[in-house]
mmCIF file of C-alpha atoms in Angstrom:
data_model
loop_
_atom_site.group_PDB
_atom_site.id
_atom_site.type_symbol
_atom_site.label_atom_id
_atom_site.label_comp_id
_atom_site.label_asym_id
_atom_site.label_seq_id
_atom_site.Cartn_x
_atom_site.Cartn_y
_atom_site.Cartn_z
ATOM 1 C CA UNK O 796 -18.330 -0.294 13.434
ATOM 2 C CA UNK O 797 -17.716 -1.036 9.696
ATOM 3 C CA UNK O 798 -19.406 0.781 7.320
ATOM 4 C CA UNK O 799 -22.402 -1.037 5.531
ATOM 5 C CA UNK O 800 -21.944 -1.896 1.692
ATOM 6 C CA UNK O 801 -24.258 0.996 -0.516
ATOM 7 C CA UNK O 802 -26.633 -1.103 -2.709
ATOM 8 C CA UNK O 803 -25.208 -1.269 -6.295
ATOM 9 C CA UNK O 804 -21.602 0.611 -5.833
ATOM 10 C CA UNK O 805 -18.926 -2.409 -5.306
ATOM 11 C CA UNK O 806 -16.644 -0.865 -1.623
ATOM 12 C CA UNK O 807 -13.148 -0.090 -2.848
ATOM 13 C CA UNK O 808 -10.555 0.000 -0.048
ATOM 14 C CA UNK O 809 -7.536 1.788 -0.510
ATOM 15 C CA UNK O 810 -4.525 1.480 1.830
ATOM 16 C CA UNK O 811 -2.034 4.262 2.649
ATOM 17 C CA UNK O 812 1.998 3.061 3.095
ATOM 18 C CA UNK O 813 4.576 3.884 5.400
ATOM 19 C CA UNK O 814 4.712 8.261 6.851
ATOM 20 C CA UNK O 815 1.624 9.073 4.905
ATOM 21 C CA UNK O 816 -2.053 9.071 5.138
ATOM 22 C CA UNK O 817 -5.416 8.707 3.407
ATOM 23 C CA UNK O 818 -5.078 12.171 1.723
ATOM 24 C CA UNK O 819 -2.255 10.235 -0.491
ATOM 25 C CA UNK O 820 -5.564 9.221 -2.455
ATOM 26 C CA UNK O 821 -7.063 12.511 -2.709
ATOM 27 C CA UNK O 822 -6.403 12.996 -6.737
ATOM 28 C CA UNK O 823 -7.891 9.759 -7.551
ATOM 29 C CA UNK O 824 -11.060 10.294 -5.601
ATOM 30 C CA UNK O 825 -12.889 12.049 -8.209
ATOM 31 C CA UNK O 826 -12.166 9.115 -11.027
ATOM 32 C CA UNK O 827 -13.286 6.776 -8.473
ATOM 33 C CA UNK O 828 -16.547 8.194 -6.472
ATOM 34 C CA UNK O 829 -19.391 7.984 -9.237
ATOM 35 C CA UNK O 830 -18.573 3.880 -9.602
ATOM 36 C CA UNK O 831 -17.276 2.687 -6.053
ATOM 37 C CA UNK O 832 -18.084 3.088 -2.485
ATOM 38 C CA UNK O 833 -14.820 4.508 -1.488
ATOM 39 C CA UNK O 834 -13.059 3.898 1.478
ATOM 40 C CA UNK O 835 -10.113 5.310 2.468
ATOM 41 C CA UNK O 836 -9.003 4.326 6.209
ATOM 42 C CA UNK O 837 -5.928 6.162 7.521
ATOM 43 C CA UNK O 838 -3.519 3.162 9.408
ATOM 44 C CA UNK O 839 -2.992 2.834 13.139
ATOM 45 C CA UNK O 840 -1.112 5.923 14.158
ATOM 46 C CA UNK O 841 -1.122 7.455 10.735
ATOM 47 C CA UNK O 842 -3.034 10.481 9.672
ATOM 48 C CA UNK O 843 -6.879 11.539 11.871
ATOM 49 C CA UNK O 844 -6.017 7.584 13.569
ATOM 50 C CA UNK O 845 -3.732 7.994 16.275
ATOM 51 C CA UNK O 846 -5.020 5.267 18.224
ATOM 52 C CA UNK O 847 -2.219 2.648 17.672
ATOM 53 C CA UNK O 848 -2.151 -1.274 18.512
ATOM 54 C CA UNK O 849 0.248 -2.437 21.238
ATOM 55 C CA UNK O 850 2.135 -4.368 20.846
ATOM 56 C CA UNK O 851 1.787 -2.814 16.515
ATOM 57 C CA UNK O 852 1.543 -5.973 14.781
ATOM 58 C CA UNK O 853 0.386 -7.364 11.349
ATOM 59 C CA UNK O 854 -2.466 -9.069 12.981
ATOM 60 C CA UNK O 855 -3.161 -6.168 14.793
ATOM 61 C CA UNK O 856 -3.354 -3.474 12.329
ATOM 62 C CA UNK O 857 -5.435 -5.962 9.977
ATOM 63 C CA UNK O 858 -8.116 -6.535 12.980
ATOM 64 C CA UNK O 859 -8.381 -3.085 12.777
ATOM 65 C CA UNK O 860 -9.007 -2.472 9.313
ATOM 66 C CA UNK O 861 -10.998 -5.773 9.380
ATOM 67 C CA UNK O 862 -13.628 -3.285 11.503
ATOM 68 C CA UNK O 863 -13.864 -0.678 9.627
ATOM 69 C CA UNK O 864 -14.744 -2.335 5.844
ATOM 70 C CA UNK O 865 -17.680 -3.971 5.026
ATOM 71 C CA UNK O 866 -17.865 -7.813 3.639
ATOM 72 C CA UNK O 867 -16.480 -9.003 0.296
ATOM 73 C CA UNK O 868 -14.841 -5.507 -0.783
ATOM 74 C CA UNK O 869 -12.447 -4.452 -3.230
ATOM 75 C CA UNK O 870 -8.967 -3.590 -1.434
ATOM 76 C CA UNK O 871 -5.808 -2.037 -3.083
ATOM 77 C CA UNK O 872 -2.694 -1.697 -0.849
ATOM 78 C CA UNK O 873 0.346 0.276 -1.354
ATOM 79 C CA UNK O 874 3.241 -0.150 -0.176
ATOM 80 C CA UNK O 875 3.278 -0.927 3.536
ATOM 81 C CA UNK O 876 -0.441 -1.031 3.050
ATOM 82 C CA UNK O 877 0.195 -3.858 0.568
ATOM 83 C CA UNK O 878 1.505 -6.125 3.298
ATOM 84 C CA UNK O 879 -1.242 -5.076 5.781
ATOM 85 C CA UNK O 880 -3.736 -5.488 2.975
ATOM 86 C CA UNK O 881 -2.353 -9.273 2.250
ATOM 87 C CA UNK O 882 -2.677 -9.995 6.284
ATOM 88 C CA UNK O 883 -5.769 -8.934 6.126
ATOM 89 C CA UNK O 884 -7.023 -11.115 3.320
ATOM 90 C CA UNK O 885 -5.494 -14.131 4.976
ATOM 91 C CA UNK O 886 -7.027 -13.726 8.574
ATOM 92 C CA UNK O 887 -10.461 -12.013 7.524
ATOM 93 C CA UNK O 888 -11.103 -13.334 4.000
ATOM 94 C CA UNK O 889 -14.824 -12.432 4.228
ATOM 95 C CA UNK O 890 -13.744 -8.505 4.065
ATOM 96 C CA UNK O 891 -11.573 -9.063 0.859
ATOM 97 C CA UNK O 892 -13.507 -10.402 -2.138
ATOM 98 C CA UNK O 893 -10.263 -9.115 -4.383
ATOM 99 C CA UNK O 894 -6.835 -8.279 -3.140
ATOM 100 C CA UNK O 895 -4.482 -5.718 -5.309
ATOM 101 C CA UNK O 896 -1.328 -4.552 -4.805
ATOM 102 C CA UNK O 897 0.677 -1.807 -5.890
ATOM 103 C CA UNK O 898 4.730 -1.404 -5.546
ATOM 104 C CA UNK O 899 4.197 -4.093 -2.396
ATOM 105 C CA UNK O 900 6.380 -7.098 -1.138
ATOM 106 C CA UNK O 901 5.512 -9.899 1.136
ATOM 107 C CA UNK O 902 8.816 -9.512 2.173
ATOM 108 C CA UNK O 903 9.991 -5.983 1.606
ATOM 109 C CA UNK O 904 13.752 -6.880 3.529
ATOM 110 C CA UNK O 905 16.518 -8.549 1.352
ATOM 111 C CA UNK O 906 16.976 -12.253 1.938
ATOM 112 C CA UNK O 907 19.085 -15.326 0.490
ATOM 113 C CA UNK O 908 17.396 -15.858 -2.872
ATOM 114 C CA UNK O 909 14.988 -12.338 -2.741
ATOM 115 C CA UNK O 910 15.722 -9.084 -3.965
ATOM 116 C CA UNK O 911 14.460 -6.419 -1.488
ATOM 117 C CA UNK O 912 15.503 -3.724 0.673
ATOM 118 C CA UNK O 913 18.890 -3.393 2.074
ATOM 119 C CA UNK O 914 18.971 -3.551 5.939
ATOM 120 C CA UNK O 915 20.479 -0.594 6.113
ATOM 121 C CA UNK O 916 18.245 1.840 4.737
ATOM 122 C CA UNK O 917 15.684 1.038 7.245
ATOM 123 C CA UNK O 918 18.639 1.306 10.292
ATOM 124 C CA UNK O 919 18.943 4.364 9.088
ATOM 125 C CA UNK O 920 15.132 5.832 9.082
ATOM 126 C CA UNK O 921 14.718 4.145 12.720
ATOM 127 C CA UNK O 922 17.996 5.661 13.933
ATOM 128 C CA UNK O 923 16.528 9.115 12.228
ATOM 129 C CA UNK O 924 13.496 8.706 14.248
ATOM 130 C CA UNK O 925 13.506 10.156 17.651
ATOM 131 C CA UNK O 926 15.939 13.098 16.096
ATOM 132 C CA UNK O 927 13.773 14.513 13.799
ATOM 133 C CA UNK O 928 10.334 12.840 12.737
ATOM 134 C CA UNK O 929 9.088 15.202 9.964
ATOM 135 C CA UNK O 930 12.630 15.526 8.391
ATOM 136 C CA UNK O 931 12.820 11.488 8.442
ATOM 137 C CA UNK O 932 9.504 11.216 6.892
ATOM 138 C CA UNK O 933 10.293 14.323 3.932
ATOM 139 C CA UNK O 934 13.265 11.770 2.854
ATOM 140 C CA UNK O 935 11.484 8.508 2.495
ATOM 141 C CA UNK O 936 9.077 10.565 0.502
ATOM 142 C CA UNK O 937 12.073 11.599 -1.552
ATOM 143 C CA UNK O 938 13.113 8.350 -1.932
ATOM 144 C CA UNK O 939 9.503 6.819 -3.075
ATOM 145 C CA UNK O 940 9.552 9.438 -6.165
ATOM 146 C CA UNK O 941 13.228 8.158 -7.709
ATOM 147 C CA UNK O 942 13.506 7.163 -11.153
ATOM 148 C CA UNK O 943 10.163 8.870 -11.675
ATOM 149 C CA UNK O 944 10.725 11.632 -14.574
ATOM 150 C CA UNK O 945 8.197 14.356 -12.324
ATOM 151 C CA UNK O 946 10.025 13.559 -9.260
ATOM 152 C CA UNK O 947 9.745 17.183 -8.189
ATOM 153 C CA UNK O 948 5.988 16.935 -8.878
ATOM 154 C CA UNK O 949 6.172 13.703 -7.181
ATOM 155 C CA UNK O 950 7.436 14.804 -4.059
ATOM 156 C CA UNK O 951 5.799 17.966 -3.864
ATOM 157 C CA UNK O 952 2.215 16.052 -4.198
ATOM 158 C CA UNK O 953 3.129 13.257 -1.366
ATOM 159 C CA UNK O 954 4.429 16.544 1.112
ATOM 160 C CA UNK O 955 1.091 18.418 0.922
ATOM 161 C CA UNK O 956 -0.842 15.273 1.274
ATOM 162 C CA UNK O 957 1.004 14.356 4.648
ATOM 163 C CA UNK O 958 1.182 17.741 5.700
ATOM 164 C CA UNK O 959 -2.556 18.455 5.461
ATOM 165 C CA UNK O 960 -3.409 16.265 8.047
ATOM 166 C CA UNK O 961 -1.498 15.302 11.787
ATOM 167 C CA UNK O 962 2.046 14.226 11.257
ATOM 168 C CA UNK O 963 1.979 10.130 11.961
ATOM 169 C CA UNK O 964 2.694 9.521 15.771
ATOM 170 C CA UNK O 965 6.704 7.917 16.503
ATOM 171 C CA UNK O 966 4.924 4.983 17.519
ATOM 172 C CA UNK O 967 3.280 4.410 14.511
ATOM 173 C CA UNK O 968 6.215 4.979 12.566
ATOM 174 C CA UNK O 969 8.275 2.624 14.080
ATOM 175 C CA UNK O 970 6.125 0.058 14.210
ATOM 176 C CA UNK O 971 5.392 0.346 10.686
ATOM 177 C CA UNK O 972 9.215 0.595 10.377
ATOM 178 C CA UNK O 973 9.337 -3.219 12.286
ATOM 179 C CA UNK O 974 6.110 -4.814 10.323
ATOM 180 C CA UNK O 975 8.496 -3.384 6.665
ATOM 181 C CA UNK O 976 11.505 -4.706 8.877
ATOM 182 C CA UNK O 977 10.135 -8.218 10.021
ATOM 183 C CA UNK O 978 7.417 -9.198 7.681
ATOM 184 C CA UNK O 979 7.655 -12.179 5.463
ATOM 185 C CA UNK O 980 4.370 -13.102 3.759
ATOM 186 C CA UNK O 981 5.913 -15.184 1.524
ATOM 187 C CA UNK O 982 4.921 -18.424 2.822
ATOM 188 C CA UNK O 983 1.213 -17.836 2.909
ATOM 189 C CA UNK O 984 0.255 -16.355 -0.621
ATOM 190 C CA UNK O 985 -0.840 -19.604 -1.643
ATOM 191 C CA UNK O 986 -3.312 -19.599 1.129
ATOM 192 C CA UNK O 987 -4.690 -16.809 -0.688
ATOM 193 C CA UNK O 988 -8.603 -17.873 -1.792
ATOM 194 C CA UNK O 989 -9.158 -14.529 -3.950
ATOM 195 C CA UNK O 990 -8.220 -12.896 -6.918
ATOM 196 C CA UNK O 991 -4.821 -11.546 -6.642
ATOM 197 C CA UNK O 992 -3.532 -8.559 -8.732
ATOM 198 C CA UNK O 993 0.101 -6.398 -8.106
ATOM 199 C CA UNK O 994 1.207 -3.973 -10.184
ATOM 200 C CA UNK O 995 4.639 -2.477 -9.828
ATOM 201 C CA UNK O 996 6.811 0.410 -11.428
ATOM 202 C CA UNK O 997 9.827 -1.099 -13.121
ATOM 203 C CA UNK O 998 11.687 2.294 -11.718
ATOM 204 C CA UNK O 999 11.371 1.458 -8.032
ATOM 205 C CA UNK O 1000 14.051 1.575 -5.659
ATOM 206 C CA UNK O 1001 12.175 -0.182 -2.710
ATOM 207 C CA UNK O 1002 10.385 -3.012 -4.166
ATOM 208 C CA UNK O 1003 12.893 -4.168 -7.110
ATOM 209 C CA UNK O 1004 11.214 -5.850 -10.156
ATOM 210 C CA UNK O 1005 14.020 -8.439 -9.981
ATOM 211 C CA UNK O 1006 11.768 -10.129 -7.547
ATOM 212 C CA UNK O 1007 9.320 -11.193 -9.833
ATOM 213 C CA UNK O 1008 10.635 -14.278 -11.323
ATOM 214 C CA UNK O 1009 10.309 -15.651 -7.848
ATOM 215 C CA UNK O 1010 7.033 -13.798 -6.819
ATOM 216 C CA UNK O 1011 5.567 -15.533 -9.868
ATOM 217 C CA UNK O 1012 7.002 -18.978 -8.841
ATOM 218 C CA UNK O 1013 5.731 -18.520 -5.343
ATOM 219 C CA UNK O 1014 2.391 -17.310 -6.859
ATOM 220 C CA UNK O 1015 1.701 -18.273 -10.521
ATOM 221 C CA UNK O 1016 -2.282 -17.218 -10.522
ATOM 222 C CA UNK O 1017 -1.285 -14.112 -9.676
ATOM 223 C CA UNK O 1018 -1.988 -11.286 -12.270
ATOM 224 C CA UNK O 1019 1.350 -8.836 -12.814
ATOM 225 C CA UNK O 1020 1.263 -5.389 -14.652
ATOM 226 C CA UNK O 1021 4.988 -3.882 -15.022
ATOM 227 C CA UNK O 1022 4.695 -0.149 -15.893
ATOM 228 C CA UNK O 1023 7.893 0.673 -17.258
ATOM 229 C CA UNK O 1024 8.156 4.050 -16.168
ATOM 230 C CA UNK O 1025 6.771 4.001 -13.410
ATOM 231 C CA UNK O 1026 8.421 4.075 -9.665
ATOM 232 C CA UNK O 1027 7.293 3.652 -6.462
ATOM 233 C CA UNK O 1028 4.286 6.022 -5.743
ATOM 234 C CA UNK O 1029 2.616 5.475 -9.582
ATOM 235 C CA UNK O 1030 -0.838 5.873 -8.843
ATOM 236 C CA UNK O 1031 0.821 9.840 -8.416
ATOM 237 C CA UNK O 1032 3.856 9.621 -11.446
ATOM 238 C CA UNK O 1033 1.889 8.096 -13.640
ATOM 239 C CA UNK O 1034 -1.742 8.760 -13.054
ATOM 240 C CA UNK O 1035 -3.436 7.959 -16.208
ATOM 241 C CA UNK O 1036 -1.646 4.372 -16.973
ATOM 242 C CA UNK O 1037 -2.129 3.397 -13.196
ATOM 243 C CA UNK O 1038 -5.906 4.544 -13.801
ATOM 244 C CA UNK O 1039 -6.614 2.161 -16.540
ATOM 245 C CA UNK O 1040 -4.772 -0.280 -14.496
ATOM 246 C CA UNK O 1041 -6.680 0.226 -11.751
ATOM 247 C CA UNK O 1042 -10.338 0.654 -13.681
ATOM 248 C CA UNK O 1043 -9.531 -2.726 -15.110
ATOM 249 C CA UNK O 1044 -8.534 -4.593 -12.012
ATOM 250 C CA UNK O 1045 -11.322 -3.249 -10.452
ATOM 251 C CA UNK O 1046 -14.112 -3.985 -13.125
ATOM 252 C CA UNK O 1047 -13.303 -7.778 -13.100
ATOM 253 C CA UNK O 1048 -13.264 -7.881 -9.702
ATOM 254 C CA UNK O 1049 -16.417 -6.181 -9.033
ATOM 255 C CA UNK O 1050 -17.942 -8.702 -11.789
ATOM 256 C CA UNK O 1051 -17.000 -12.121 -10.494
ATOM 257 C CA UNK O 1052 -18.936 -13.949 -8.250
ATOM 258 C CA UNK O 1053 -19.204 -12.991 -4.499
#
């Protein structure tokens, strides 16, 4: 049953990515509480969820989210959440008043013409799988903290976060793995109705910023904050610039008309 909107807080969803889980939000909680109704929802497989979608699809992980949010909320989606956070605007617009996302692709694999991720890097975590999960999951974390100048701290923080609740379940991984594998989003962004926001760390070795000349083409109303520093987990490298980010994204959202 979704949860029912608390009279005079605006709902902020916030969207885990790939081997993690809601407790990847845990430090901005506190900034967050005394002006939004917070949600945090753990994906399909990921974290206290381990109920999984089969076959795990796009649609199907967006239902599910659909069900747990209330009407015309605020949702932010990292990463792999990004692209399930996009789905979800597109088949459910009623749950998504504003749509934000942060060090996301609609297309996270590298195509003709589209910077991305190279094919091989994501062979590789599949192949990793089914040999060791929780070693395959410590090195993607590794690799969402590079270029970032705490990348110790960086990794350190997204370890105890996963590690403090259920490790994800193989299925979800992999599934998640196919949705970052397959998914092209691309061609629907302009059926977008809502405010659309990304913001992206110049640093990232995931989702490269040379993508943005054509995100922009694909999607001119779309708003775009660079942070120069920044890599792929920012809301964790570089808390205080992602804040006022965030704050502002949030605060214009929350204001326009429902």
């Amino acid at each position: 049953m979704a949860v029912q909107p608390q009279r005079g807080k605006p709902s902020l969803v916030l969207l885990h990515g790939w081997g993690l889980n809601h407790a990847v939000w845990q430090h901005l909680i506190p900034l967050l509480a005394d002006d939004y109704q917070l949600l945090t929802p753990d994906l399909p497989g990921f974290g206290l969820n381990q109920q999984c979608p089969s076959p795990y699809t796009l649609s199907a992980v967006a239902a599910e989210m659909a069900a747990t949010i209330p009407p015309q909320s605020l949702v932010l989606g990292w990463s792999l959440g990004g692209l399930i956070a996009t789905q979800l605007a597109l088949e459910h617009p009623e749950k998504v008043k504003a749509l934000a996302l942060v060090a996301s692709s609609p297309c996270f694999l590298a195509k003709a013409g589209w910077p991305g991720m190279d094919e091989r890097v994501l062979s590789q975590f599949a192949g990793a799988l089914s040999k060791d999960l929780a070693l395959t999951v410590e090195r993607f974390l590794a690799i969402q903290a590079l270029g970032s100048e705490t990348a110790r701290q960086d990794i350190k923080a997204l370890k105890q976060a996963v590690l403090s609740l259920p490790l994800p379940s193989s299925e979800a991984l992999a599934g998640g793995l196919q949705l970052l594998a397959d998914g092209d989003l691309r061609p629907r962004l302009t059926e977008l109705q809502m405010p659309l926001a990304y913001c992206f760390g110049r640093l990232d070795s995931l989702v490269p910023v040379a993508m943005l000349d054509t995100l922009s083409q694909i999607c001119p109303a779309a708003e775009v904050t660079l942070l120069p520093k920044a890599s792929h987990a920012p809301f964790i490298s570089h808390q205080a610039e992602f804040m006022q980010w965030l704050r502002q994204w949030a605060a214009q959202a929350s204001s326009g008309c429902s």
